[in-house]
XYZ file of N, CA and C in Angstrom:
351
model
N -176.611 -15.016 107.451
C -176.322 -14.885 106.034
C -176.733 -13.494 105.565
N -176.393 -12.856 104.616
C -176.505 -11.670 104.218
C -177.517 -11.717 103.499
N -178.189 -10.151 103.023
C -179.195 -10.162 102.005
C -178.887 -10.640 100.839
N -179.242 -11.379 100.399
C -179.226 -12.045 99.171
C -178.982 -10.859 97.955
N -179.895 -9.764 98.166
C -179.767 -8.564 97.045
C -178.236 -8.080 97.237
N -177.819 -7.649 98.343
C -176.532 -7.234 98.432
C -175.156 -8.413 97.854
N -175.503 -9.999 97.971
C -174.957 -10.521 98.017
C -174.499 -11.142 95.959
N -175.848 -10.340 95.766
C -175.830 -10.540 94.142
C -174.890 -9.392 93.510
N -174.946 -8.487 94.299
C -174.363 -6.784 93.764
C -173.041 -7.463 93.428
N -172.347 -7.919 95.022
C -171.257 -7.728 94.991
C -170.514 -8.754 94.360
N -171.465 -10.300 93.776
C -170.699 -11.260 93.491
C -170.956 -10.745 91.545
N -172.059 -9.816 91.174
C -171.725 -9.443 89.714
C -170.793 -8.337 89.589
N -170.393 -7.687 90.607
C -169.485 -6.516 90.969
C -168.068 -7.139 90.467
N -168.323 -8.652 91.131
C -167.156 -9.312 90.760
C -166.943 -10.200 90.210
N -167.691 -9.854 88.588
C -167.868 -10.596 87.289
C -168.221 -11.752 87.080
N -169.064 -12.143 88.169
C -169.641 -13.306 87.934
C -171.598 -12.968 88.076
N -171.779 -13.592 86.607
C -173.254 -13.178 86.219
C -174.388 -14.038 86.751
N -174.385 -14.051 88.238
C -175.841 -14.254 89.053
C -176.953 -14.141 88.804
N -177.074 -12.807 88.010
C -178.961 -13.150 87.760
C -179.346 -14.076 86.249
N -178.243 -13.954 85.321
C -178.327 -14.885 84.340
C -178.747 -16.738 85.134
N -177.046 -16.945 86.266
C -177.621 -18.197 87.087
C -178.554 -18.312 87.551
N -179.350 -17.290 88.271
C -180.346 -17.649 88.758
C -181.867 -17.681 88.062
N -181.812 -17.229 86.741
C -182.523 -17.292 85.973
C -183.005 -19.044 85.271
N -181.320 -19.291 85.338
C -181.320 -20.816 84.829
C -181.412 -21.974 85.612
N -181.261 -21.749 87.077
C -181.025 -22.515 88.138
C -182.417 -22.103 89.335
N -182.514 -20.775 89.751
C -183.251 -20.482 90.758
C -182.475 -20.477 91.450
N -183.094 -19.212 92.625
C -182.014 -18.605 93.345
C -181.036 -19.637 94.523
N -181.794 -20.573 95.254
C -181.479 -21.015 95.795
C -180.361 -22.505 95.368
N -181.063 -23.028 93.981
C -180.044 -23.808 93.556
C -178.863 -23.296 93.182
N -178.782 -22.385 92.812
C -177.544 -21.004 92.012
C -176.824 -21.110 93.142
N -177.046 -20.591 94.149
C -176.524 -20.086 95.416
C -175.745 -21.764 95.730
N -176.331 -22.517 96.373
C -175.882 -24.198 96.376
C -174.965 -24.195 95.512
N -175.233 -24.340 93.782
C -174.146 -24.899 93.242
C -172.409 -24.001 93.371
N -173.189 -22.613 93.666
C -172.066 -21.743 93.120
C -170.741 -22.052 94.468
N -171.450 -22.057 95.757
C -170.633 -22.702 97.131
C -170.339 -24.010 96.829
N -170.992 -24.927 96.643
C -170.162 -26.037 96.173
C -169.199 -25.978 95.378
N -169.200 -25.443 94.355
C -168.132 -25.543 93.534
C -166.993 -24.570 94.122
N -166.927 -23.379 94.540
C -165.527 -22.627 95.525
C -165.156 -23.533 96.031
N -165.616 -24.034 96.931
C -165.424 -24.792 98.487
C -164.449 -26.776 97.626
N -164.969 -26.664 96.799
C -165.191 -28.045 95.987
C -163.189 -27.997 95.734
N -163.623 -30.126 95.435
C -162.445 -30.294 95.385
C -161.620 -30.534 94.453
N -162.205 -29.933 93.059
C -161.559 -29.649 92.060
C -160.841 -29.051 91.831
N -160.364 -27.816 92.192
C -159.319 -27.165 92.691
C -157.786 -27.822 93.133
N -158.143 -28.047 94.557
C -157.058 -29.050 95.221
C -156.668 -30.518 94.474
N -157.421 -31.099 93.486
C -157.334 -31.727 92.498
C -156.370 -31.465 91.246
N -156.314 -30.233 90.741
C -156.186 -29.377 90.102
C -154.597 -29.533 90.342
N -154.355 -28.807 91.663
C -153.565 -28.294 92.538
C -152.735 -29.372 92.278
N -152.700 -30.421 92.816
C -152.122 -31.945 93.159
C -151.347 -32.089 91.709
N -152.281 -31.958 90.749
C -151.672 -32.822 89.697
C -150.519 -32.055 88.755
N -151.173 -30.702 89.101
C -150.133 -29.713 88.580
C -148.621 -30.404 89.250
N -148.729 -30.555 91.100
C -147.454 -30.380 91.624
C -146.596 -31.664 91.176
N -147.538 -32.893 90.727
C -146.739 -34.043 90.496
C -146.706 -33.752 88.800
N -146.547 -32.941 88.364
C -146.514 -32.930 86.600
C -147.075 -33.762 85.825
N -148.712 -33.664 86.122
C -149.243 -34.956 85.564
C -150.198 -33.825 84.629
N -149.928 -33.560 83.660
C -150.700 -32.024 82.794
C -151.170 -32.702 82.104
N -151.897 -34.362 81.546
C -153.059 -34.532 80.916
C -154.246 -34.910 81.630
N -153.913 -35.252 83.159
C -154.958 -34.921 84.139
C -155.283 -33.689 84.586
N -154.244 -32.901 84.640
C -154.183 -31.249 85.081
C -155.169 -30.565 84.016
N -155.260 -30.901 82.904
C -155.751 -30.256 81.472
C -157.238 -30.947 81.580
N -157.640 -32.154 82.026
C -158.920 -32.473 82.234
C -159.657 -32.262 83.196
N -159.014 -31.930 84.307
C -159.563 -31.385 85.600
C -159.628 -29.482 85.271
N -159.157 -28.871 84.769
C -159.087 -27.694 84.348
C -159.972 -27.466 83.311
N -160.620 -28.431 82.624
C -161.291 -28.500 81.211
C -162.531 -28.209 81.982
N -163.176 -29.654 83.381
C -164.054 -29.909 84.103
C -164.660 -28.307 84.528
N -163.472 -27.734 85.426
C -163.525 -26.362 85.586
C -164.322 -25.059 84.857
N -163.577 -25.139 83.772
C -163.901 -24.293 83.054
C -165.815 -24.150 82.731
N -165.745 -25.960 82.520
C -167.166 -26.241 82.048
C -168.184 -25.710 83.414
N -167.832 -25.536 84.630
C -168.729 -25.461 85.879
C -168.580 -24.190 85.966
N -167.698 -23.360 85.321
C -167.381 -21.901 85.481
C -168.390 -21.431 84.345
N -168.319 -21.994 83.073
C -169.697 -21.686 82.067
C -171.125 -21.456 82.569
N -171.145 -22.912 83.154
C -172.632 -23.585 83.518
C -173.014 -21.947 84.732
N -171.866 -21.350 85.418
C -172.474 -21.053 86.641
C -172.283 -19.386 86.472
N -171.867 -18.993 85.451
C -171.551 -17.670 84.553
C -170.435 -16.722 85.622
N -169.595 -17.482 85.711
C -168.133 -16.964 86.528
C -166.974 -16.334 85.749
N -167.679 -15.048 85.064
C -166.621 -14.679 83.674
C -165.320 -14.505 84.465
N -165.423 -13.534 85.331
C -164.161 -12.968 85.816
C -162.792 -14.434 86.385
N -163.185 -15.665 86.797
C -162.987 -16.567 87.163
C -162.122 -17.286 85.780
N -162.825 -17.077 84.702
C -162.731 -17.989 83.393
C -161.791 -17.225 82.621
N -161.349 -16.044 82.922
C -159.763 -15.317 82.351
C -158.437 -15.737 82.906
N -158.557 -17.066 83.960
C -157.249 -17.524 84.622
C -157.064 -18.720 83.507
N -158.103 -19.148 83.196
C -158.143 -20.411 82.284
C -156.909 -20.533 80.906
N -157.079 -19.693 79.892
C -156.003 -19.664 79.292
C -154.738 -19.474 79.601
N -154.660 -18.377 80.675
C -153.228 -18.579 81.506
C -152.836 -19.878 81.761
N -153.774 -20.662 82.342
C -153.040 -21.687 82.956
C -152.824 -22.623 81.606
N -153.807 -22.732 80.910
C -153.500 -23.030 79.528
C -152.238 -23.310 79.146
N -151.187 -21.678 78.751
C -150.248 -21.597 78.284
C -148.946 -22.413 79.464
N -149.710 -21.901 80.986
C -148.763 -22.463 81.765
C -148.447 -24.583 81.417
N -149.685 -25.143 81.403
C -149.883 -26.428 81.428
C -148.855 -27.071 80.010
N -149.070 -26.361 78.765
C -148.189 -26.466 77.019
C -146.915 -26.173 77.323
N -146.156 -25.092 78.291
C -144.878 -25.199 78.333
C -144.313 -25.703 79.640
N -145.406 -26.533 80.936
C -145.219 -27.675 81.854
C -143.976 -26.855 82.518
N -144.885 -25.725 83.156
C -144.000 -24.789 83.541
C -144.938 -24.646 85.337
N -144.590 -25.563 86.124
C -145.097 -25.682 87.634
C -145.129 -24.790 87.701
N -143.975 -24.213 88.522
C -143.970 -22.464 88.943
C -144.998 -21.736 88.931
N -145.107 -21.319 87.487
C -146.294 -20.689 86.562
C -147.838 -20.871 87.011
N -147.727 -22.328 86.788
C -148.730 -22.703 87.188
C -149.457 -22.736 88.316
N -148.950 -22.608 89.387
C -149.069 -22.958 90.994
C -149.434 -21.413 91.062
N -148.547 -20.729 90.680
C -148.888 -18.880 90.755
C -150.078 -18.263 90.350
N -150.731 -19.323 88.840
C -151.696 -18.661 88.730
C -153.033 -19.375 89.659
N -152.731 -20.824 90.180
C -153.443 -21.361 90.835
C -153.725 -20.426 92.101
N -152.866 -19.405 92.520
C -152.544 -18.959 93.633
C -153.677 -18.100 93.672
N -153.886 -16.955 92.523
C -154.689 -16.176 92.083
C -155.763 -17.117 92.083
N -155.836 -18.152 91.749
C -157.587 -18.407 91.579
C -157.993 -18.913 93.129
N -157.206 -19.254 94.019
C -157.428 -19.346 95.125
C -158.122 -18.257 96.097
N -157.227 -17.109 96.143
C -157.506 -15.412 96.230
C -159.102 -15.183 95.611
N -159.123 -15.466 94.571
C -160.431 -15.184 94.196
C -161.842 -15.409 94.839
N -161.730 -17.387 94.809
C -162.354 -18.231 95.655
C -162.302 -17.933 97.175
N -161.430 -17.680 97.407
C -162.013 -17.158 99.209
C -162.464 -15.635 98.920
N -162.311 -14.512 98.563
C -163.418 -13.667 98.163
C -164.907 -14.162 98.095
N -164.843 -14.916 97.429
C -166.273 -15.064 96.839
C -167.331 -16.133 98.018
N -166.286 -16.870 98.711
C -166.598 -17.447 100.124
C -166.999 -16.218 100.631
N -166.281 -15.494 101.074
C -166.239 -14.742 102.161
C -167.777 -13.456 101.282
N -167.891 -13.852 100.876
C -169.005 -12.392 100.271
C -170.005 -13.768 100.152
N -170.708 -15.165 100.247
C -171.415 -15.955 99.675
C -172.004 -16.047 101.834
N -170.846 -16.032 102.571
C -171.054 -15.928 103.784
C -171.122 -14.910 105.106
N -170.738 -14.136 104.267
C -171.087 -12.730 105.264
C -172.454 -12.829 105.959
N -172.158 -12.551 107.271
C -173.379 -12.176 108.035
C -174.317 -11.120 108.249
């Protein structure tokens, strides 16, 4: 696993506010929740309901989101949110799946920098 100091640079580098989490959590719970939730299956949840056009589950699983993106200070993460927003009000898949696409991209970044060796 990487130095933890380096591993804070690069995950506030990439707008998500770590020492605020770890202020509120401690480093090691911060670290736990923040991999659980990438890795987590809210997303692919997310994902699913978008593809079957089910957007008042899509809108509560995205709500869930948002709230674990607060709790865990993931700003840069929490600017896809209204996008998908607008995507979910005009039940526009496409749209939606695209910006899901981007938050995917993101989430393996943030894997891949949470696991570096």
């Amino acid at each position: 696993m990487a130095d933890r100091t380096v591993q804070i640079k690069k995950l506030e580098q990439f707008g998500i506010c770590v020492s605020e989490g770890i202020e509120q959590f401690g480093e090691e719970q911060y670290f736990k929740e923040l991999e659980q939730f990438v890795r987590g299956q809210e997303f692919l949840r997310l994902g699913q309901t978008v593809t079957r056009g089910q957007w008042s589950a899509a809108r509560m699983t995205m709500r869930r989101i948002g709230q674990t993106m607060e709790r865990l200070r993931m700003q840069s993460m929490k600017k896809f949110l209204p996008q998908l927003q607008n995507t979910f009000a005009r039940k526009n898949t496409a749209q939606a799946k695209n910006v899901l696409a981007l938050m995917t991209q993101r989430r393996v970044q943030i894997i891949r920098i949470l696991t570096e060796a």
